[in-house]
Coordinates of C-alpha atoms in Angstrom, one line a residue:
X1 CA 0.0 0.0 0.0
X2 CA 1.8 3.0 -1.0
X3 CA -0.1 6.4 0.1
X4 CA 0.8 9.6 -2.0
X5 CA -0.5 13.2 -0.8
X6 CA 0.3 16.7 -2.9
X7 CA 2.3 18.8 -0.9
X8 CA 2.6 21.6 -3.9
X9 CA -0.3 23.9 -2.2
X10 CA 2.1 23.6 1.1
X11 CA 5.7 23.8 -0.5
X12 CA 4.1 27.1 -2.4
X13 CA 2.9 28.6 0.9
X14 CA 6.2 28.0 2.4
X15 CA 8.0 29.7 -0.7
X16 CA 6.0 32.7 -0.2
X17 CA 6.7 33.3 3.3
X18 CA 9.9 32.6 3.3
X19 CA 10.1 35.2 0.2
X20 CA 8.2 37.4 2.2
X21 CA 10.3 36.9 5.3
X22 CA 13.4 38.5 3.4
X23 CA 11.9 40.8 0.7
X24 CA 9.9 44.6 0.4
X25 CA 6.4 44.2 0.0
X26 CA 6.4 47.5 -1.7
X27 CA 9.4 47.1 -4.2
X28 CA 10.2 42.7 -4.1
X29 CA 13.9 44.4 -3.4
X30 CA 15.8 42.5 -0.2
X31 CA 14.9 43.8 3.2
X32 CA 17.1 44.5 5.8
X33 CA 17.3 41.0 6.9
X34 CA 18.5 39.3 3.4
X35 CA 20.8 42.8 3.0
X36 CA 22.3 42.5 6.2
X37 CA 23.0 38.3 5.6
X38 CA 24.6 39.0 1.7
X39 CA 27.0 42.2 3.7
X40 CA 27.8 39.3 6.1
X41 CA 28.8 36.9 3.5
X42 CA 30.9 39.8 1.2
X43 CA 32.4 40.6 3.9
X44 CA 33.5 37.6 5.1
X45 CA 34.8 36.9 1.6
X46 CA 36.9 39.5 1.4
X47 CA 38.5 39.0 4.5
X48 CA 39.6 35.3 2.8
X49 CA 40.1 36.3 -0.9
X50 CA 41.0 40.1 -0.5
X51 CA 39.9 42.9 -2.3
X52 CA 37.1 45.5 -0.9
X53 CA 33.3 45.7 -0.1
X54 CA 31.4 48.8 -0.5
X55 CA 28.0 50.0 1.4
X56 CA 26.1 53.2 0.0
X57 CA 23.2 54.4 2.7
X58 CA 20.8 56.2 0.8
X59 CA 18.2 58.7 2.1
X60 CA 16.0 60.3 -0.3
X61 CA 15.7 64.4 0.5
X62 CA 12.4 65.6 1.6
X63 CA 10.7 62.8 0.7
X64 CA 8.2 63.7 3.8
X65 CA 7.0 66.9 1.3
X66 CA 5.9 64.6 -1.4
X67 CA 3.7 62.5 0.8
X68 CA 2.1 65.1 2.4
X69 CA 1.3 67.4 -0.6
X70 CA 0.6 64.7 -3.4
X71 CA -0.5 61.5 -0.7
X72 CA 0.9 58.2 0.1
X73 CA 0.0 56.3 -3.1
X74 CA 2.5 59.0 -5.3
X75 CA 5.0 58.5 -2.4
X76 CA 4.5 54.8 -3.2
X77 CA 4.8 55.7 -7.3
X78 CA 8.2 58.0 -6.6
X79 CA 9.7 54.8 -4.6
X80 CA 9.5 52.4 -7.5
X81 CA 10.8 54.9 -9.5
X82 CA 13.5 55.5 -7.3
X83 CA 14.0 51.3 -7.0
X84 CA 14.0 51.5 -11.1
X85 CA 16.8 54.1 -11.3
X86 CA 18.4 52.6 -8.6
X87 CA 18.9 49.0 -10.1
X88 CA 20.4 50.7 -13.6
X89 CA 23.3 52.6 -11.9
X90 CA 24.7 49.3 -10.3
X91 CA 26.8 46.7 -11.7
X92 CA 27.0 42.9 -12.5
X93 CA 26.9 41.3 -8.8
X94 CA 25.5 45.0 -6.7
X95 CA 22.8 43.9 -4.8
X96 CA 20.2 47.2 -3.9
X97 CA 18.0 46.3 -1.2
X98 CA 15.3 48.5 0.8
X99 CA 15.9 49.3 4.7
X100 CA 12.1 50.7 5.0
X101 CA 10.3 54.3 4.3
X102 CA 12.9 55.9 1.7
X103 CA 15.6 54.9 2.9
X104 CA 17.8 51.9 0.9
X105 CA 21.0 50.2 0.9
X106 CA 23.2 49.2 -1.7
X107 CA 26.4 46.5 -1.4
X108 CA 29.1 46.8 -3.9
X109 CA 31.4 43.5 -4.1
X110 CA 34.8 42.9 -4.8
X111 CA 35.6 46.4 -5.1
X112 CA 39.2 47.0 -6.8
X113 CA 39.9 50.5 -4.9
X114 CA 36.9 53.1 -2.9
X115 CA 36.8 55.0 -6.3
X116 CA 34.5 52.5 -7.7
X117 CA 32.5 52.9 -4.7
X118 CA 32.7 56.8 -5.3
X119 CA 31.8 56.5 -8.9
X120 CA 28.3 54.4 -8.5
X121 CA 27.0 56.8 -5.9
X122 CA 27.8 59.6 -8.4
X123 CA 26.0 57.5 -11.2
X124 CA 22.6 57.5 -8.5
X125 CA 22.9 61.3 -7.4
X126 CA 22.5 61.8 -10.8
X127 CA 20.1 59.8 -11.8
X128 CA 17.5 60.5 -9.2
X129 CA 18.0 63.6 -10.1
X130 CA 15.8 63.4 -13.1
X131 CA 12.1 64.4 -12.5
X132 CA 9.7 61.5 -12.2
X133 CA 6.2 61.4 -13.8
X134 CA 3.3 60.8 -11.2
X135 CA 0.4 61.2 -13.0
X136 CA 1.2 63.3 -15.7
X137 CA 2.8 65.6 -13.1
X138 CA 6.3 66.1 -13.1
X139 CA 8.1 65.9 -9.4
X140 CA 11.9 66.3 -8.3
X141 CA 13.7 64.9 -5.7
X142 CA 17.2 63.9 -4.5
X143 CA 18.9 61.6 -2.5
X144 CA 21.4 62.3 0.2
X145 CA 23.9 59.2 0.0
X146 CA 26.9 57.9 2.7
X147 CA 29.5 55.5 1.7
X148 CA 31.4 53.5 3.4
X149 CA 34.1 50.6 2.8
X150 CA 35.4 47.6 4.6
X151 CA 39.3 47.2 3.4
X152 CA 40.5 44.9 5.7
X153 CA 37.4 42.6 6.0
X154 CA 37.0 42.8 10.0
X155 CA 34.7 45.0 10.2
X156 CA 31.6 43.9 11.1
X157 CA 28.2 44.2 8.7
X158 CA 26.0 46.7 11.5
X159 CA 29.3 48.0 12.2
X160 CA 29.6 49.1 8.1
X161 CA 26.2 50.0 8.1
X162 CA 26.5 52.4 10.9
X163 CA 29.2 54.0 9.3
X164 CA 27.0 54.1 6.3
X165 CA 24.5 55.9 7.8
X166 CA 26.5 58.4 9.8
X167 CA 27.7 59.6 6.3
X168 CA 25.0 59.7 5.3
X169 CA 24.0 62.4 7.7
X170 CA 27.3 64.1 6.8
X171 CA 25.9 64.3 3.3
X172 CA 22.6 65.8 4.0
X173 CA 24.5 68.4 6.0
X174 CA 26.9 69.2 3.2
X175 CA 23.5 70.6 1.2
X176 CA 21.9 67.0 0.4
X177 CA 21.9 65.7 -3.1
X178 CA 25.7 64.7 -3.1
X179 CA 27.5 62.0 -1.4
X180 CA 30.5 61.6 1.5
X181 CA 32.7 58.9 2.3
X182 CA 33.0 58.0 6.1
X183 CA 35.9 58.8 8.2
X184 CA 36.3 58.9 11.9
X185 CA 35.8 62.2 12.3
X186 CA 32.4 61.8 11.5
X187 CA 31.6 59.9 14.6
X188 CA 32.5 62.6 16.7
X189 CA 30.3 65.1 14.6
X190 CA 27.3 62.4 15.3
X191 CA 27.8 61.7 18.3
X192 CA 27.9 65.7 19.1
X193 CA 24.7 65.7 17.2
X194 CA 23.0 63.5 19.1
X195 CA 24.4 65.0 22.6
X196 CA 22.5 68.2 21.1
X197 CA 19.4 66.4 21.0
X198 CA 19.5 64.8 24.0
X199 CA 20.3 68.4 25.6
X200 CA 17.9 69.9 24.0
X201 CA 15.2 67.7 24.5
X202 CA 15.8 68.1 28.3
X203 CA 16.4 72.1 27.2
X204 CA 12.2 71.9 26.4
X205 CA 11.1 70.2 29.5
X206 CA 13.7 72.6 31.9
X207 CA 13.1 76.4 30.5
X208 CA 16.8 76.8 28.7
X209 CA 15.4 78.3 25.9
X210 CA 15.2 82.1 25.9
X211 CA 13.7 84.6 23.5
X212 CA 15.8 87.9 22.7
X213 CA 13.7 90.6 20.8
X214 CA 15.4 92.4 18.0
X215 CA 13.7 95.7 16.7
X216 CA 12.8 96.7 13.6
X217 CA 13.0 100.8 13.0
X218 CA 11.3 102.8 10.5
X219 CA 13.6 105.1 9.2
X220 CA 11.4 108.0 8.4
X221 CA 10.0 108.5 11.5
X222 CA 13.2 106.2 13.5
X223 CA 10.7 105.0 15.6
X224 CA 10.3 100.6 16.2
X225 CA 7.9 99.6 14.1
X226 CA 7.9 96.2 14.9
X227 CA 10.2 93.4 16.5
X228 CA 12.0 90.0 15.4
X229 CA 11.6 87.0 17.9
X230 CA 14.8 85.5 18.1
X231 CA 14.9 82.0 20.2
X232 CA 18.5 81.4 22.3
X233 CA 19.5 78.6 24.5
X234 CA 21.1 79.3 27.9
X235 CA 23.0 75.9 28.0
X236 CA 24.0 75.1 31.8
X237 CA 27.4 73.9 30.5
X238 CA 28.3 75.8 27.4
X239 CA 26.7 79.0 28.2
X240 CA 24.7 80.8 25.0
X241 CA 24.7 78.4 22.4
X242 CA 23.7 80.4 18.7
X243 CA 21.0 79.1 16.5
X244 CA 23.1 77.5 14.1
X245 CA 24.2 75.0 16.6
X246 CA 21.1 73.5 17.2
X247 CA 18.3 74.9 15.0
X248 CA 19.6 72.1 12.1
X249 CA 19.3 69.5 14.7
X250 CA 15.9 70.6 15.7
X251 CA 14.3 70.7 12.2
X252 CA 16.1 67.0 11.5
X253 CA 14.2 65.5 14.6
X254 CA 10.9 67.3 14.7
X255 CA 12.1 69.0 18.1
X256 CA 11.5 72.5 16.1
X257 CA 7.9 71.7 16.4
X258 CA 7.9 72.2 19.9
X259 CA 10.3 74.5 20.1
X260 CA 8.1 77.0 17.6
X261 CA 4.9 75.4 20.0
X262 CA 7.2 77.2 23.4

């Protein structure tokens, strides 16, 4: 007695879990699971064989705007656009894979020197550049991208991606739409960065912030017509910190919100 049963209904379901389990519903690109496994593995390879793996962060600029003015289902539109564009500036072996919202990843393999690395974020600036069509209507947007390169093969994959990321930031702060390569230096910008957050999030809750009033004089009559609110911080530790210093950081994380709302 031989008893025979069809699996294929089963073995299909497991496929697509398992494909869902390690892919974007949005774009079918990797997610950060699979990406992170494939860095792992490129990595690891280098460290054997030699030669160099590459990591580009990518953030696209203002991406926020577009969702808000033209809704969620154009944001949705730009994306795949942005996948599209993405997948023709890479070469034979890249691998392009989304971390979530607009943000993505993209491993370079067996990189000959960090030129080549240099050279394919150049290639995406560029081509994101280009306006996309959303219905008939023609949008712009850029993309703010950090790079960064394991030589020796040590480094570890979140390790690389961190880097990644923190150039990232560098880029965006450079004027967006351009690229930076990560060096150490820019850990001790971040991590300055974040210190301002964290100050000034406590800065909210404690009073710091203080409002100096500049006038505004009519010069016919040279009487104040009118006055400027300017917004200070009396920082406990580093005294009267200017605008520049923390304003960015505000608008980045949403804290100018509250700050405008004080």
């Amino acid at each position: 007695f031989v008893a025979v049963r069809d699996v294929t209904d089963r073995k299909l379901l497991e496929g697509r879990l398992e494909y869902q389990a390690f892919h974007d519903s949005l774009t079918g690109l990797p997610n950060r699971t699979l990406f992170l496994q494939r860095l792992s593995n490129a990595i690891e390879r280098a460290r054997q064989g030699g030669g160099m793996v590459g990591l580009l962060f990518l953030d696209l600029d203002d991406f926020k705007v577009i969702n808000d003015s033209l809704g969620h289902k154009a944001g949705d539109r730009l994306l795949m656009g942005v996948c599209e564009r993405l997948l023709a500036c890479l070469r034979p072996g890249d691998m392009v894979a989304r971390l979530g919202g607009d943000e993505f990843t993209v491993l370079l393999d067996n990189l000959a020197e960090v030129g080549d690395a240099e050279n394919v974020a150049a290639r995406v600036v560029e081509a994101v550049k280009r306006p996309f069509n959303l219905d008939r209507q023609q949008v712009f947007i850029s993309t703010s991208i950090g790079i960064a390169v394991s030589v020796t093969g040590t480094e570890r994959p979140d390790d690389l991606l961190r880097n990644a990321d923190v150039a990232m930031y560098e880029a965006k702060h450079r004027g967006k739409s351009r690229y930076a390569l990560f060096d150490q230096s820019m850990n001790v910008r971040a991590w300055k960065r974040l210190q301002t957050e964290i100050d000034m999030r406590r800065a909210l809750d404690t009073g710091e912030f203080v409002v100096y009033y500049q006038p505004i004089v009519r010069l016919d009559t040279r009487r104040v017509a009118e006055v400027e609110a300017l917004v200070r911080w009396q920082h406990p530790q580093r005294g009267l910190v200017p605008p520049n210093e923390f304003i960015p950081v505000a608008e980045e994380t949403g804290l100018i919100v509250d700050l405008g709302r004080w």
